GROMACS .gro file of C-alpha atoms in nm:
model
  511
    1MET     CA    1  -1.875  -2.862   3.484
    2ARG     CA    2  -1.728  -2.873   3.086
    3ASN     CA    3  -1.920  -2.638   2.858
    4ASP     CA    4  -1.998  -3.056   2.599
    5LYS     CA    5  -2.245  -3.191   2.812
    6SER     CA    6  -2.057  -3.510   2.600
    7VAL     CA    7  -1.793  -3.524   2.864
    8ASP     CA    8  -1.788  -3.490   3.309
    9ASP     CA    9  -1.614  -3.324   3.449
   10GLN     CA   10  -1.332  -3.512   3.486
   11GLY     CA   11  -1.304  -3.632   3.091
   12PHE     CA   12  -1.533  -3.953   3.059
   13VAL     CA   13  -1.719  -3.956   2.763
   14LYS     CA   14  -2.081  -3.961   2.812
   15GLY     CA   15  -2.143  -4.290   2.598
   16LEU     CA   16  -2.378  -4.514   2.805
   17GLY     CA   17  -2.724  -4.403   2.709
   18LEU     CA   18  -2.995  -4.600   2.867
   19TYR     CA   19  -3.007  -4.913   2.644
   20SER     CA   20  -2.598  -4.939   2.713
   21ALA     CA   21  -2.613  -4.908   3.083
   22THR     CA   22  -2.922  -5.188   3.072
   23ALA     CA   23  -2.673  -5.412   2.887
   24ILE     CA   24  -2.448  -5.401   3.152
   25VAL     CA   25  -2.655  -5.421   3.438
   26THR     CA   26  -2.774  -5.810   3.189
   27GLY     CA   27  -2.445  -5.830   3.048
   28SER     CA   28  -2.274  -5.811   3.388
   29MET     CA   29  -2.521  -6.070   3.526
   30ILE     CA   30  -2.573  -6.305   3.283
   31GLY     CA   31  -2.271  -6.568   3.278
   32SER     CA   32  -2.247  -6.926   3.342
   33GLY     CA   33  -2.394  -6.968   3.633
   34ILE     CA   34  -2.774  -7.013   3.483
   35PHE     CA   35  -2.697  -7.278   3.338
   36ILE     CA   36  -2.505  -7.495   3.674
   37VAL     CA   37  -2.545  -7.408   3.982
   38SER     CA   38  -2.924  -7.540   4.010
   39ALA     CA   39  -2.794  -7.851   4.077
   40GLU     CA   40  -2.584  -7.765   4.329
   41ILE     CA   41  -2.896  -7.597   4.505
   42ALA     CA   42  -3.138  -7.925   4.358
   43ARG     CA   43  -2.898  -8.139   4.614
   44GLY     CA   44  -2.877  -7.945   4.881
   45VAL     CA   45  -3.276  -7.831   4.904
   46GLY     CA   46  -3.429  -8.157   4.776
   47SER     CA   47  -3.771  -8.043   4.718
   48PRO     CA   48  -3.891  -7.878   4.407
   49ALA     CA   49  -4.044  -7.582   4.554
   50LEU     CA   50  -3.755  -7.517   4.764
   51LEU     CA   51  -3.530  -7.520   4.388
   52ILE     CA   52  -3.768  -7.212   4.346
   53ALA     CA   53  -3.774  -7.060   4.626
   54ALA     CA   54  -3.404  -7.015   4.651
   55TRP     CA   55  -3.363  -6.842   4.306
   56LEU     CA   56  -3.700  -6.613   4.500
   57VAL     CA   57  -3.551  -6.496   4.776
   58THR     CA   58  -3.212  -6.375   4.522
   59ALA     CA   59  -3.503  -6.219   4.292
   60ALA     CA   60  -3.652  -6.044   4.593
   61MET     CA   61  -3.306  -5.899   4.802
   62THR     CA   62  -3.149  -5.783   4.406
   63ILE     CA   63  -3.462  -5.599   4.285
   64ILE     CA   64  -3.430  -5.462   4.662
   65GLY     CA   65  -3.088  -5.382   4.672
   66ALA     CA   66  -3.107  -5.261   4.316
   67LEU     CA   67  -3.427  -5.003   4.436
   68SER     CA   68  -3.212  -4.850   4.699
   69TYR     CA   69  -2.881  -4.822   4.484
   70GLY     CA   70  -3.038  -4.624   4.212
   71GLU     CA   71  -3.106  -4.394   4.471
   72LEU     CA   72  -2.701  -4.348   4.613
   73ALA     CA   73  -2.626  -4.409   4.199
   74ALA     CA   74  -2.897  -4.079   4.126
   75MET     CA   75  -2.742  -3.905   4.453
   76MET     CA   76  -2.386  -3.971   4.297
   77PRO     CA   77  -2.357  -4.041   3.980
   78ASN     CA   78  -1.924  -4.056   3.961
   79ALA     CA   79  -1.710  -4.264   3.843
   80GLY     CA   80  -1.634  -4.556   4.112
   81GLY     CA   81  -2.024  -4.602   4.190
   82GLN     CA   82  -2.050  -4.841   4.552
   83TYR     CA   83  -1.667  -4.753   4.633
   84VAL     CA   84  -1.797  -4.390   4.639
   85TYR     CA   85  -2.107  -4.466   4.820
   86LEU     CA   86  -1.889  -4.637   5.086
   87ARG     CA   87  -1.625  -4.344   5.141
   88GLU     CA   88  -1.935  -4.107   5.093
   89SER     CA   89  -2.174  -4.276   5.376
   90LEU     CA   90  -1.881  -4.492   5.604
   91GLY     CA   91  -1.592  -4.358   5.557
   92PRO     CA   92  -1.285  -4.363   5.297
   93ILE     CA   93  -1.133  -4.682   5.510
   94TRP     CA   94  -1.467  -4.885   5.361
   95GLY     CA   95  -1.422  -4.764   5.060
   96PHE     CA   96  -1.102  -4.864   5.042
   97LEU     CA   97  -1.189  -5.225   5.181
   98TYR     CA   98  -1.401  -5.297   4.857
   99GLY     CA   99  -1.209  -5.133   4.638
  100TRP     CA  100  -0.936  -5.398   4.768
  101THR     CA  101  -1.190  -5.674   4.736
  102LEU     CA  102  -1.296  -5.598   4.447
  103PHE     CA  103  -0.953  -5.554   4.253
  104LEU     CA  104  -0.751  -5.871   4.468
  105VAL     CA  105  -1.026  -6.146   4.362
  106ILE     CA  106  -1.466  -6.043   4.342
  107GLN     CA  107  -1.399  -5.815   3.960
  108THR     CA  108  -1.064  -5.985   3.883
  109GLY     CA  109  -1.161  -6.325   4.020
  110THR     CA  110  -1.533  -6.326   3.829
  111VAL     CA  111  -1.427  -6.268   3.522
  112ALA     CA  112  -1.107  -6.514   3.558
  113ALA     CA  113  -1.416  -6.792   3.614
  114VAL     CA  114  -1.632  -6.690   3.366
  115GLY     CA  115  -1.357  -6.665   3.068
  116VAL     CA  116  -1.234  -7.068   3.160
  117ALA     CA  117  -1.562  -7.153   3.153
  118PHE     CA  118  -1.558  -6.973   2.849
  119GLY     CA  119  -1.245  -7.189   2.741
  120LYS     CA  120  -1.420  -7.503   2.910
  121PHE     CA  121  -1.774  -7.480   2.653
  122LEU     CA  122  -1.492  -7.389   2.379
  123GLY     CA  123  -1.349  -7.742   2.447
  124VAL     CA  124  -1.761  -7.844   2.262
  125PHE     CA  125  -1.659  -7.779   1.945
  126PHE     CA  126  -1.247  -7.774   1.931
  127LEU     CA  127  -1.117  -8.083   2.105
  128GLY     CA  128  -0.762  -7.899   2.153
  129VAL     CA  129  -0.905  -7.662   2.459
  130SER     CA  130  -0.853  -7.825   2.724
  131ALA     CA  131  -0.841  -7.788   3.106
  132ALA     CA  132  -0.581  -8.164   3.058
  133HIS     CA  133  -0.405  -7.974   2.737
  134TRP     CA  134  -0.136  -7.862   2.932
  135LEU     CA  135   0.102  -7.645   2.767
  136TRP     CA  136   0.326  -7.539   3.063
  137HIS     CA  137   0.242  -7.732   3.357
  138ILE     CA  138   0.413  -7.567   3.596
  139GLY     CA  139   0.285  -7.773   3.901
  140HIS     CA  140   0.017  -7.931   4.150
  141VAL     CA  141  -0.013  -7.795   4.521
  142PRO     CA  142  -0.111  -8.030   4.738
  143ALA     CA  143  -0.476  -8.000   4.931
  144TRP     CA  144  -0.419  -7.851   5.290
  145GLN     CA  145  -0.706  -7.881   5.498
  146VAL     CA  146  -0.729  -7.582   5.802
  147GLY     CA  147  -1.063  -7.609   5.961
  148PRO     CA  148  -1.368  -7.619   5.855
  149MET     CA  149  -1.167  -7.479   5.471
  150VAL     CA  150  -0.928  -7.654   5.248
  151LEU     CA  151  -0.692  -7.490   5.038
  152GLY     CA  152  -0.463  -7.552   4.755
  153ASN     CA  153  -0.493  -7.858   4.512
  154MET     CA  154  -0.448  -7.672   4.268
  155GLU     CA  155  -0.302  -7.696   3.915
  156ILE     CA  156  -0.028  -7.447   3.819
  157GLY     CA  157  -0.014  -7.371   3.395
  158LEU     CA  158  -0.141  -7.280   3.086
  159ASN     CA  159  -0.323  -7.534   2.939
  160THR     CA  160  -0.551  -7.458   2.591
  161GLN     CA  161  -0.865  -7.362   2.880
  162ASN     CA  162  -0.689  -7.088   3.046
  163LEU     CA  163  -0.550  -7.017   2.751
  164ALA     CA  164  -0.825  -6.965   2.558
  165ALA     CA  165  -0.928  -6.791   2.914
  166ILE     CA  166  -0.659  -6.523   2.838
  167ALA     CA  167  -0.708  -6.420   2.456
  168VAL     CA  168  -1.053  -6.336   2.536
  169LEU     CA  169  -0.967  -6.092   2.847
  170LEU     CA  170  -0.654  -6.018   2.619
  171LEU     CA  171  -0.883  -5.922   2.317
  172LEU     CA  172  -1.156  -5.744   2.577
  173THR     CA  173  -0.907  -5.535   2.716
  174LEU     CA  174  -0.758  -5.405   2.401
  175LEU     CA  175  -1.119  -5.301   2.257
  176ASN     CA  176  -1.218  -5.103   2.579
  177SER     CA  177  -0.930  -4.944   2.544
  178PHE     CA  178  -0.996  -4.743   2.262
  179GLY     CA  179  -1.348  -4.610   2.462
  180VAL     CA  180  -1.665  -4.650   2.651
  181LYS     CA  181  -1.879  -4.680   2.334
  182LEU     CA  182  -1.699  -4.904   2.153
  183GLY     CA  183  -1.688  -5.105   2.482
  184ALA     CA  184  -2.064  -5.024   2.451
  185VAL     CA  185  -2.133  -5.162   2.136
  186VAL     CA  186  -1.982  -5.508   2.170
  187GLN     CA  187  -2.204  -5.516   2.539
  188ASN     CA  188  -2.491  -5.394   2.352
  189ILE     CA  189  -2.471  -5.755   2.090
  190PHE     CA  190  -2.373  -5.947   2.348
  191SER     CA  191  -2.616  -5.886   2.642
  192SER     CA  192  -2.913  -5.852   2.348
  193THR     CA  193  -2.827  -6.197   2.189
  194LYS     CA  194  -2.751  -6.403   2.598
  195VAL     CA  195  -3.098  -6.252   2.704
  196ILE     CA  196  -3.301  -6.362   2.351
  197SER     CA  197  -3.064  -6.766   2.432
  198LEU     CA  198  -3.227  -6.708   2.747
  199LEU     CA  199  -3.495  -6.681   2.593
  200GLY     CA  200  -3.488  -6.911   2.384
  201LEU     CA  201  -3.433  -7.208   2.618
  202VAL     CA  202  -3.777  -7.124   2.778
  203PHE     CA  203  -3.981  -7.126   2.488
  204LEU     CA  204  -3.842  -7.381   2.365
  205GLY     CA  205  -3.905  -7.565   2.663
  206VAL     CA  206  -4.231  -7.471   2.678
  207ILE     CA  207  -4.321  -7.572   2.338
  208PHE     CA  208  -4.111  -7.887   2.302
  209GLY     CA  209  -3.934  -8.046   2.597
  210ARG     CA  210  -4.191  -8.046   2.867
  211ASN     CA  211  -4.160  -8.384   2.988
  212PRO     CA  212  -4.500  -8.642   3.141
  213ILE     CA  213  -4.300  -8.797   3.347
  214ALA     CA  214  -4.028  -8.515   3.497
  215MET     CA  215  -4.402  -8.297   3.489
  216ALA     CA  216  -4.496  -8.616   3.699
  217SER     CA  217  -4.240  -8.651   3.895
  218ASN     CA  218  -4.247  -8.265   4.037
  219PHE     CA  219  -4.498  -8.156   3.981
  220GLY     CA  220  -4.747  -8.385   4.090
  221SER     CA  221  -5.173  -8.416   3.995
  222ALA     CA  222  -5.261  -8.078   4.150
  223TRP     CA  223  -4.903  -7.961   4.208
  224HIS     CA  224  -4.889  -8.195   4.483
  225ASN     CA  225  -4.511  -8.346   4.470
  226PHE     CA  226  -4.383  -7.998   4.387
  227TRP     CA  227  -4.426  -7.848   4.747
  228THR     CA  228  -4.285  -8.275   4.907
  229GLY     CA  229  -4.001  -8.160   5.142
  230ALA     CA  230  -4.061  -7.812   5.121
  231GLY     CA  231  -4.276  -7.819   5.502
  232TRP     CA  232  -4.163  -7.607   5.741
  233HIS     CA  233  -4.148  -7.851   5.977
  234THR     CA  234  -3.921  -8.062   5.670
  235LEU     CA  235  -3.581  -8.092   5.879
  236HIS     CA  236  -3.247  -8.092   5.615
  237PRO     CA  237  -2.870  -8.241   5.652
  238VAL     CA  238  -2.660  -7.982   5.591
  239GLN     CA  239  -2.263  -8.039   5.659
  240VAL     CA  240  -2.089  -7.794   5.885
  241GLY     CA  241  -1.796  -7.680   5.689
  242VAL     CA  242  -1.517  -7.984   5.519
  243GLY     CA  243  -1.521  -8.307   5.614
  244GLY     CA  244  -1.789  -8.198   5.888
  245PRO     CA  245  -2.042  -8.301   6.041
  246THR     CA  246  -2.371  -8.303   5.952
  247THR     CA  247  -2.658  -8.168   6.100
  248TRP     CA  248  -3.075  -8.115   6.046
  249VAL     CA  249  -3.188  -7.729   5.911
  250GLY     CA  250  -3.510  -7.595   5.931
  251VAL     CA  251  -3.652  -7.479   5.558
  252LEU     CA  252  -3.518  -7.072   5.645
  253THR     CA  253  -3.165  -7.288   5.697
  254VAL     CA  254  -3.138  -7.464   5.402
  255VAL     CA  255  -3.225  -7.206   5.148
  256ALA     CA  256  -3.016  -6.923   5.331
  257VAL     CA  257  -2.738  -7.197   5.351
  258VAL     CA  258  -2.799  -7.260   4.886
  259GLN     CA  259  -2.810  -6.920   4.859
  260VAL     CA  260  -2.464  -6.877   4.747
  261GLY     CA  261  -2.513  -7.022   4.435
  262SER     CA  262  -2.837  -6.824   4.368
  263LEU     CA  263  -2.650  -6.535   4.427
  264PHE     CA  264  -2.327  -6.594   4.305
  265SER     CA  265  -2.515  -6.553   3.939
  266SER     CA  266  -2.730  -6.271   3.975
  267ASP     CA  267  -2.380  -6.105   4.128
  268ALA     CA  268  -2.240  -5.770   3.942
  269TRP     CA  269  -2.575  -5.623   3.911
  270ASN     CA  270  -2.380  -5.299   4.038
  271ASN     CA  271  -2.169  -5.271   3.830
  272VAL     CA  272  -2.344  -5.068   3.585
  273THR     CA  273  -2.277  -4.815   3.882
  274PHE     CA  274  -1.895  -4.785   3.828
  275THR     CA  275  -1.970  -4.674   3.479
  276ALA     CA  276  -2.192  -4.357   3.618
  277GLY     CA  277  -1.970  -4.085   3.498
  278GLU     CA  278  -1.966  -4.200   3.129
  279VAL     CA  279  -2.406  -4.263   3.186
  280ARG     CA  280  -2.561  -4.017   2.969
  281ASN     CA  281  -2.783  -3.816   3.162
  282PRO     CA  282  -2.673  -4.044   3.506
  283LYS     CA  283  -2.950  -3.900   3.805
  284ARG     CA  284  -3.211  -4.047   3.525
  285ASN     CA  285  -3.096  -4.408   3.321
  286LEU     CA  286  -2.844  -4.541   3.614
  287PRO     CA  287  -3.111  -4.590   3.843
  288LEU     CA  288  -3.432  -4.712   3.581
  289SER     CA  289  -3.121  -4.896   3.444
  290LEU     CA  290  -3.031  -5.115   3.796
  291VAL     CA  291  -3.409  -5.192   3.770
  292LEU     CA  292  -3.481  -5.274   3.446
  293GLY     CA  293  -3.158  -5.489   3.422
  294THR     CA  294  -3.226  -5.680   3.785
  295GLY     CA  295  -3.631  -5.731   3.686
  296ILE     CA  296  -3.560  -5.901   3.336
  297VAL     CA  297  -3.264  -6.093   3.367
  298LEU     CA  298  -3.451  -6.235   3.752
  299THR     CA  299  -3.753  -6.306   3.566
  300LEU     CA  300  -3.575  -6.493   3.308
  301TYR     CA  301  -3.358  -6.733   3.592
  302VAL     CA  302  -3.698  -6.813   3.754
  303LEU     CA  303  -3.894  -6.934   3.430
  304ALA     CA  304  -3.546  -7.129   3.351
  305ASN     CA  305  -3.550  -7.347   3.710
  306PHE     CA  306  -3.958  -7.377   3.577
  307ILE     CA  307  -3.845  -7.486   3.267
  308TYR     CA  308  -3.527  -7.733   3.356
  309LEU     CA  309  -3.828  -7.862   3.618
  310SER     CA  310  -4.109  -7.960   3.327
  311VAL     CA  311  -3.757  -8.109   3.082
  312LEU     CA  312  -3.582  -8.328   3.385
  313PRO     CA  313  -3.724  -8.459   3.710
  314LEU     CA  314  -3.545  -8.283   4.053
  315HIS     CA  315  -3.420  -8.619   4.194
  316GLY     CA  316  -3.172  -8.859   4.007
  317ASP     CA  317  -2.959  -9.077   3.980
  318PRO     CA  318  -2.568  -9.030   4.000
  319ASN     CA  319  -2.451  -9.364   3.813
  320ALA     CA  320  -2.764  -9.319   3.557
  321ALA     CA  321  -2.646  -9.369   3.171
  322THR     CA  322  -2.873  -9.152   3.070
  323ALA     CA  323  -2.950  -8.767   3.131
  324PHE     CA  324  -3.244  -8.811   3.231
  325GLY     CA  325  -3.163  -8.977   3.494
  326ARG     CA  326  -2.973  -8.843   3.670
  327GLY     CA  327  -3.233  -8.545   3.690
  328ILE     CA  328  -3.140  -8.229   3.790
  329GLN     CA  329  -2.934  -8.268   4.129
  330PHE     CA  330  -2.668  -8.510   3.919
  331ALA     CA  331  -2.644  -8.372   3.573
  332ASP     CA  332  -2.320  -8.418   3.432
  333SER     CA  333  -2.064  -8.210   3.560
  334ASP     CA  334  -2.349  -7.988   3.663
  335ARG     CA  335  -2.468  -7.822   3.338
  336VAL     CA  336  -2.818  -7.816   3.404
  337ALA     CA  337  -2.923  -7.612   3.048
  338THR     CA  338  -2.680  -7.848   2.852
  339ALA     CA  339  -2.873  -8.132   2.984
  340VAL     CA  340  -3.220  -7.995   2.884
  341MET     CA  341  -3.121  -7.931   2.482
  342GLN     CA  342  -2.967  -8.313   2.509
  343GLN     CA  343  -3.345  -8.415   2.590
  344ILE     CA  344  -3.490  -8.131   2.347
  345PHE     CA  345  -3.230  -8.147   2.118
  346SER     CA  346  -3.047  -8.500   2.114
  347GLY     CA  347  -2.909  -8.505   1.833
  348TYR     CA  348  -2.728  -8.142   1.864
  349GLY     CA  349  -2.892  -7.985   2.193
  350ALA     CA  350  -2.507  -7.987   2.383
  351LYS     CA  351  -2.341  -7.788   2.106
  352LEU     CA  352  -2.675  -7.480   2.083
  353MET     CA  353  -2.606  -7.477   2.489
  354ALA     CA  354  -2.262  -7.480   2.484
  355ALA     CA  355  -2.273  -7.155   2.163
  356ALA     CA  356  -2.587  -6.992   2.380
  357ILE     CA  357  -2.366  -7.020   2.683
  358LEU     CA  358  -2.010  -6.900   2.514
  359ILE     CA  359  -2.186  -6.593   2.391
  360SER     CA  360  -2.313  -6.560   2.760
  361THR     CA  361  -1.942  -6.569   2.910
  362PHE     CA  362  -1.820  -6.352   2.644
  363GLY     CA  363  -2.044  -6.105   2.711
  364CYS     CA  364  -2.026  -6.143   3.079
  365VAL     CA  365  -1.636  -6.107   3.075
  366ASN     CA  366  -1.663  -5.717   2.838
  367GLY     CA  367  -1.939  -5.666   3.074
  368MET     CA  368  -1.670  -5.667   3.457
  369VAL     CA  369  -1.366  -5.594   3.248
  370LEU     CA  370  -1.533  -5.270   3.114
  371ALA     CA  371  -1.672  -5.162   3.482
  372GLY     CA  372  -1.412  -5.250   3.688
  373ALA     CA  373  -1.129  -4.996   3.558
  374ARG     CA  374  -1.287  -4.739   3.675
  375VAL     CA  375  -1.304  -4.855   4.035
  376TYR     CA  376  -0.933  -4.834   4.027
  377TYR     CA  377  -0.967  -4.519   3.833
  378ALA     CA  378  -1.188  -4.348   4.163
  379MET     CA  379  -0.930  -4.545   4.417
  380SER     CA  380  -0.690  -4.362   4.249
  381ARG     CA  381  -0.785  -4.085   4.203
  382ASP     CA  382  -0.830  -4.062   4.626
  383ASN     CA  383  -0.429  -4.137   4.622
  384LEU     CA  384  -0.493  -4.545   4.692
  385PHE     CA  385  -0.428  -4.709   4.380
  386PHE     CA  386  -0.150  -4.706   4.140
  387LYS     CA  387  -0.101  -4.336   4.039
  388ALA     CA  388  -0.070  -4.460   3.692
  389ALA     CA  389  -0.410  -4.578   3.728
  390GLY     CA  390  -0.615  -4.267   3.783
  391ARG     CA  391  -0.536  -4.100   3.473
  392LEU     CA  392  -0.778  -4.157   3.083
  393SER     CA  393  -0.588  -4.176   2.800
  394PRO     CA  394  -0.607  -3.872   2.603
  395LYS     CA  395  -0.739  -3.982   2.254
  396SER     CA  396  -1.020  -4.256   2.404
  397LYS     CA  397  -1.118  -4.129   2.761
  398THR     CA  398  -1.088  -4.416   2.878
  399PRO     CA  399  -0.850  -4.472   3.197
  400VAL     CA  400  -0.634  -4.741   2.968
  401VAL     CA  401  -0.408  -4.805   3.280
  402SER     CA  402  -0.655  -4.904   3.489
  403LEU     CA  403  -0.786  -5.135   3.252
  404TRP     CA  404  -0.442  -5.328   3.212
  405VAL     CA  405  -0.316  -5.314   3.545
  406GLN     CA  406  -0.677  -5.514   3.585
  407CYS     CA  407  -0.611  -5.786   3.293
  408VAL     CA  408  -0.237  -5.882   3.416
  409TRP     CA  409  -0.429  -5.995   3.778
  410ALA     CA  410  -0.702  -6.184   3.633
  411CYS     CA  411  -0.467  -6.347   3.378
  412MET     CA  412  -0.244  -6.462   3.628
  413LEU     CA  413  -0.590  -6.582   3.851
  414CYS     CA  414  -0.613  -6.791   3.545
  415LEU     CA  415  -0.292  -6.908   3.544
  416SER     CA  416  -0.296  -6.982   3.949
  417GLY     CA  417  -0.595  -7.224   3.928
  418SER     CA  418  -0.725  -7.079   4.258
  419TYR     CA  419  -1.004  -6.830   4.100
  420GLY     CA  420  -1.305  -7.066   4.184
  421GLN     CA  421  -1.201  -7.113   4.566
  422LEU     CA  422  -1.119  -6.736   4.580
  423LEU     CA  423  -1.511  -6.680   4.482
  424ASP     CA  424  -1.586  -6.981   4.660
  425TYR     CA  425  -1.470  -6.717   4.995
  426VAL     CA  426  -1.626  -6.405   4.905
  427ILE     CA  427  -1.944  -6.441   4.840
  428PHE     CA  428  -1.963  -6.440   5.246
  429ALA     CA  429  -1.767  -6.028   5.168
  430VAL     CA  430  -2.009  -5.925   4.865
  431LEU     CA  431  -2.303  -5.993   5.146
  432ILE     CA  432  -2.149  -5.760   5.387
  433PHE     CA  433  -2.078  -5.498   5.116
  434TYR     CA  434  -2.384  -5.504   5.027
  435ILE     CA  435  -2.555  -5.444   5.311
  436LEU     CA  436  -2.317  -5.167   5.404
  437THR     CA  437  -2.404  -4.993   5.097
  438ILE     CA  438  -2.694  -4.986   5.200
  439VAL     CA  439  -2.717  -4.903   5.528
  440GLY     CA  440  -2.490  -4.608   5.443
  441LEU     CA  441  -2.880  -4.498   5.220
  442PHE     CA  442  -2.927  -4.445   5.564
  443VAL     CA  443  -2.685  -4.360   5.664
  444LEU     CA  444  -2.714  -4.064   5.448
  445ARG     CA  445  -3.089  -3.972   5.475
  446ARG     CA  446  -2.925  -3.852   5.798
  447THR     CA  447  -2.674  -3.659   5.796
  448GLN     CA  448  -2.720  -3.503   5.432
  449PRO     CA  449  -3.105  -3.467   5.444
  450ASP     CA  450  -3.051  -3.169   5.179
  451ALA     CA  451  -2.842  -3.338   4.946
  452PRO     CA  452  -3.012  -3.344   4.615
  453ARG     CA  453  -3.272  -3.658   4.542
  454PRO     CA  454  -3.367  -3.703   4.156
  455TYR     CA  455  -3.473  -4.049   4.286
  456ARG     CA  456  -3.555  -4.177   4.641
  457ALA     CA  457  -3.545  -4.599   4.713
  458PHE     CA  458  -3.888  -4.771   4.636
  459GLY     CA  459  -4.053  -4.872   4.982
  460TYR     CA  460  -3.765  -4.695   5.240
  461PRO     CA  461  -3.727  -4.767   5.517
  462LEU     CA  462  -3.878  -5.125   5.471
  463LEU     CA  463  -3.759  -5.213   5.188
  464PRO     CA  464  -3.440  -5.162   5.301
  465GLY     CA  465  -3.437  -5.273   5.631
  466LEU     CA  466  -3.596  -5.538   5.483
  467TYR     CA  467  -3.242  -5.573   5.268
  468ILE     CA  468  -3.006  -5.612   5.564
  469LEU     CA  469  -3.195  -5.817   5.733
  470MET     CA  470  -3.206  -6.100   5.442
  471ALA     CA  471  -2.840  -6.054   5.360
  472ALA     CA  472  -2.757  -6.055   5.777
  473TRP     CA  473  -2.975  -6.401   5.804
  474ILE     CA  474  -2.820  -6.527   5.553
  475CYS     CA  475  -2.481  -6.428   5.639
  476ILE     CA  476  -2.545  -6.579   5.998
  477VAL     CA  477  -2.562  -6.889   5.875
  478LEU     CA  478  -2.323  -6.866   5.686
  479LEU     CA  479  -2.107  -6.884   5.969
  480ARG     CA  480  -2.273  -7.125   6.149
  481TYR     CA  481  -2.291  -7.396   5.870
  482LYS     CA  482  -2.021  -7.275   5.560
  483PRO     CA  483  -1.770  -7.119   5.752
  484GLN     CA  484  -1.532  -7.232   5.427
  485TYR     CA  485  -1.731  -6.976   5.291
  486THR     CA  486  -1.673  -6.724   5.557
  487TRP     CA  487  -1.346  -6.726   5.725
  488PRO     CA  488  -1.164  -6.676   5.438
  489GLY     CA  489  -1.337  -6.380   5.295
  490LEU     CA  490  -1.353  -6.229   5.608
  491ILE     CA  491  -0.989  -6.247   5.665
  492LEU     CA  492  -0.923  -6.091   5.280
  493VAL     CA  493  -1.092  -5.811   5.356
  494LEU     CA  494  -0.938  -5.722   5.638
  495LEU     CA  495  -0.589  -5.811   5.514
  496GLY     CA  496  -0.699  -5.422   5.318
  497VAL     CA  497  -0.646  -5.284   5.708
  498PRO     CA  498  -0.248  -5.218   5.684
  499VAL     CA  499  -0.272  -5.141   5.282
  500TYR     CA  500  -0.517  -4.917   5.351
  501TRP     CA  501  -0.320  -4.769   5.678
  502ILE     CA  502  -0.003  -4.809   5.499
  503ARG     CA  503  -0.123  -4.641   5.155
  504LYS     CA  504  -0.247  -4.309   5.392
  505ARG     CA  505   0.099  -4.275   5.524
  506MET     CA  506   0.308  -4.342   5.259
  507SER     CA  507   0.031  -4.009   5.072
  508ARG     CA  508   0.089  -3.793   5.319
  509GLU     CA  509   0.502  -3.851   5.352
  510ALA     CA  510   0.448  -3.752   4.912
  511VAL     CA  511   0.265  -3.464   4.961
   0.00000   0.00000   0.00000
């Protein structure tokens, strides 16, 4: 270890304190999902209580996951985070498969999707920014149905909407290339602003937005209507795959099915572990930032959904002329939060919400750009990624090559139009890697019982075991009822197996 305590043994600058680490957690979690996905969840469950239940299940899983990851983060405060935990607990191939999927889709696909969401809401203020305004239209990829999946059906090229996304990616990659402290300043500002924006939505909804008709419809006398459709014996329709038959399932199954939206909206909380090499006092600040960040965000998410229910009826008519008539289920383009703000401030509510989402998506992209590059850096140090990605800039002490490789691939996903499909495909893979990482916690307790553990997972082994059971149940349900979300993700992961062995052979031959 170097004498300079502000620099770690790999040359990283210790530029992230507790506030900055927590800002990475909150900033990476809050994107555009919380403002949109409640519409799809509401269509799936058809019950106010089950809408809230879906978010509460996500909150419970995420906080338990954060409490469990805290032990691993304090035990191994190294750049790369979850990649390192999987490598050390289950073996190098599992770390590689996680990093491979992260680079190919999870991180870069999310960055692309959130960046395009930024462009979409920028169009509210600048009409020229639109997915229909093509600068270079390469062509249309026709739909191709393979079993329960539909591949293709996307436009490829450069339009003003994805150009805005690419511009944001380039800007934030450049800023993060100058050093982690500058990236942290950007993250602190935008994470604080987006948390305040969500608080503002909740506050305005409580003070000005409560609609008597919506309240009566969603809650009723003594909350009777709130529980409608949430009984243990109530059956809910679920379509199996794309174009498949409709089957009827119970409450536990339907809540698991709709977790795709709420889990995706709450994902990326683990990104702070990727930056462990740059966190001051990581054995304290990493576990604490995980718990604080996830707790703050998920509390706001649940409160935001109560606000939605107090302003708009859950059920609506997709052909209605007003936002109130369409309700939560059929909000225009699923923009529930925008519909809520229109009800509160009819003249300029949509622009207020668009401004909040612009701030939110900008901060989310920054947090993910900053964090993701550290995983590819750690992989490169293990000879599992491009060699140049494993070097730090002499001036900024950041993995500049890793940052720009990530940027280039994310920009290509923006142009391809495929990021939306890819993200649908990976939520299952994300859950699998979360399960494996927490299994790794049990493995390390057995194989390294005497290793220093400044923080021990709260509720071990019951809570980590509960997470594994809950996540496994969701995976089983998705395999059965939503195969379009599962098999493609598994295939993407498995494609990494031959790549791993080829890379290992090339490394041995190079020695």
